[in-house]
XYZ file of C-alpha atoms in Angstrom:
209
model
C 10.108 18.846 -1.500
C 6.556 20.007 -1.886
C 5.426 20.386 1.715
C 3.248 23.395 2.521
C 4.479 25.488 5.422
C 2.318 27.903 7.372
C 3.174 30.692 9.792
C 4.722 30.078 12.172
C 6.478 27.116 10.597
C 7.816 24.252 12.673
C 10.658 23.116 10.450
C 11.471 19.400 10.883
C 15.030 18.917 12.089
C 15.564 16.257 9.442
C 14.804 18.735 6.663
C 17.590 21.058 5.585
C 16.376 22.162 2.164
C 12.927 22.970 0.860
C 10.965 24.774 -1.814
C 12.049 23.161 -5.061
C 10.380 24.400 -8.228
C 8.115 27.416 -8.486
C 8.876 30.508 -10.550
C 11.335 30.642 -13.430
C 14.832 29.792 -12.130
C 16.432 32.857 -13.731
C 13.828 35.157 -12.205
C 14.148 33.413 -8.856
C 17.923 33.872 -8.939
C 17.588 37.563 -9.806
C 15.155 38.179 -6.959
C 17.321 36.250 -4.496
C 20.467 38.203 -5.326
C 18.799 41.598 -5.473
C 16.951 41.206 -2.176
C 19.919 39.793 -0.282
C 22.285 42.518 -1.500
C 19.751 45.269 -0.844
C 18.982 44.035 2.660
C 22.565 43.485 3.696
C 23.841 46.757 2.232
C 21.051 48.769 3.848
C 21.439 47.309 7.315
C 25.236 47.143 7.397
C 25.460 50.774 6.268
C 23.386 51.815 9.279
C 23.079 48.900 11.734
C 20.275 50.288 13.842
C 19.872 47.998 16.858
C 16.081 47.876 16.593
C 16.177 46.909 12.922
C 18.788 44.221 13.560
C 16.678 42.870 16.422
C 13.678 42.586 14.105
C 15.699 40.828 11.411
C 17.135 38.351 13.911
C 13.684 37.571 15.297
C 11.881 37.661 11.933
C 11.317 33.927 11.625
C 10.030 33.707 15.209
C 6.964 35.691 14.153
C 6.641 34.890 10.467
C 8.103 31.397 10.143
C 10.813 30.267 7.737
C 8.649 30.188 4.620
C 9.056 33.828 3.582
C 12.839 33.575 3.896
C 12.822 30.302 1.985
C 10.777 31.790 -0.853
C 13.441 34.454 -1.293
C 16.688 32.551 -0.870
C 16.397 28.756 -0.525
C 16.845 28.033 -4.239
C 19.958 30.175 -4.592
C 23.392 28.635 -5.085
C 24.929 27.446 -1.839
C 27.980 29.594 -2.557
C 26.205 32.914 -2.953
C 25.042 35.708 -0.675
C 21.382 34.613 -0.643
C 22.485 31.006 -0.202
C 24.585 31.972 2.815
C 21.783 34.041 4.378
C 19.319 31.169 3.872
C 21.593 28.679 5.617
C 22.208 30.939 8.608
C 18.496 31.613 9.056
C 17.722 27.918 8.664
C 20.319 26.926 11.255
C 18.864 29.427 13.711
C 15.349 28.033 13.209
C 16.552 24.461 13.730
C 18.459 25.419 16.882
C 15.550 27.325 18.402
C 13.053 24.565 17.650
C 15.074 21.980 19.563
C 17.754 23.656 21.690
C 17.927 20.712 24.094
C 18.972 18.158 21.464
C 21.120 20.647 19.568
C 23.080 21.616 22.661
C 23.512 17.926 23.530
C 24.989 17.121 20.101
C 27.138 20.254 20.221
C 28.519 19.351 23.638
C 29.251 15.814 22.455
C 31.015 17.312 19.468
C 33.112 19.509 21.749
C 34.064 16.430 23.767
C 35.288 14.491 20.715
C 36.744 17.426 18.773
C 40.501 17.786 18.284
C 40.229 21.085 16.368
C 39.732 24.745 17.303
C 36.153 24.646 15.998
C 34.562 24.850 19.484
C 36.544 28.041 20.100
C 35.684 29.479 16.681
C 31.983 28.746 17.185
C 32.165 30.781 20.368
C 29.418 29.190 22.450
C 29.543 29.707 26.181
C 30.734 26.579 28.004
C 29.142 24.441 29.213
C 26.679 24.766 26.348
C 23.101 24.117 27.339
C 19.841 25.041 25.570
C 20.053 28.700 26.588
C 23.663 29.051 25.489
C 23.088 27.396 22.113
C 20.101 29.689 21.475
C 22.222 32.734 22.298
C 24.898 31.454 19.903
C 22.367 31.202 17.067
C 21.297 34.803 17.621
C 24.889 36.031 17.861
C 25.846 34.417 14.564
C 22.857 35.849 12.710
C 23.367 39.275 14.265
C 27.010 39.183 13.171
C 25.916 39.101 9.530
C 24.315 42.515 9.907
C 26.531 44.405 12.318
C 29.828 42.556 12.605
C 32.419 40.906 10.413
C 30.306 38.985 7.906
C 33.021 36.410 7.158
C 33.609 35.771 10.863
C 29.889 35.115 11.353
C 29.985 32.579 8.523
C 33.096 30.948 9.982
C 31.382 30.679 13.386
C 28.355 29.043 11.788
C 30.571 26.634 9.859
C 32.435 25.724 13.053
C 29.122 25.165 14.840
C 28.064 22.802 12.043
C 31.304 20.829 12.190
C 31.148 20.469 15.970
C 27.471 19.508 15.989
C 28.009 17.120 13.092
C 30.829 15.444 15.006
C 28.502 15.103 17.975
C 25.791 13.532 15.822
C 28.330 11.065 14.416
C 29.540 10.137 17.895
C 26.018 9.510 19.174
C 25.192 7.586 15.983
C 28.136 5.285 16.692
C 26.786 4.673 20.206
C 23.361 3.723 18.833
C 24.553 1.672 15.871
C 23.673 -1.672 17.442
C 20.786 -0.820 19.762
C 18.943 1.757 17.616
C 20.096 1.373 13.993
C 17.319 3.512 12.520
C 18.125 6.421 14.813
C 21.819 5.895 14.164
C 21.266 6.165 10.413
C 19.195 9.313 10.860
C 21.934 10.960 12.907
C 24.577 9.941 10.389
C 22.603 11.623 7.624
C 22.214 14.724 9.767
C 25.946 14.780 10.432
C 26.628 14.630 6.706
C 24.264 17.529 6.093
C 25.947 19.579 8.811
C 29.286 18.815 7.180
C 27.970 19.906 3.797
C 26.617 23.178 5.161
C 29.888 23.819 6.973
C 31.800 23.498 3.720
C 29.375 25.786 1.912
C 29.580 28.472 4.588
C 33.379 28.276 4.698
C 33.446 28.802 0.932
C 31.113 31.787 1.306
C 33.374 33.305 3.959
C 36.368 32.934 1.656
C 34.464 34.532 -1.220
C 33.330 37.402 1.003
C 36.898 38.148 2.039
C 37.956 38.294 -1.609
C 34.919 40.496 -2.404
C 33.595 37.774 -4.706
C 30.442 36.652 -2.874
C 27.592 37.509 -5.242
């Protein structure tokens, strides 16, 4: 996509990927990997609470565009790709916590897996609780078990995707356009969940580059 984003960026909830093209792909990949490794190594070696707070809240002040320029073009199954997806999920949650918490709660209601428990949101999950969850997951990348944070994010995506699918089914006859939109969103959540799960597995085997 070629949309121009300005600080602070309001990222449309229907958009999950951005910033195609630009600098040489090889150079972009090098920058993405070097910056993500440098940042994560530095902070995890000395997880100062103030620094972590600033990293968690970075996009609140600066928008998503700076993060996207660094990491959005990286492979989905890479360290920069994982960081990009977690930051993007947090932005999407914070921009519309009411709808996100509604879809998450619907997903909890229809889920037959342990994903709601793995995600770790406080129940019942309203806008405040879903916002706290987003911050907890991102913070976990810097000062907790990195793979667990990715697994929590993946579980959140699966639960929310299930909720979107359930609501889409409800609207299939009365609001077909909205139903189709939610179905697409559910598929994207499912895709991100799979990517993050793969990243968690690679991290545990010390293979996430």
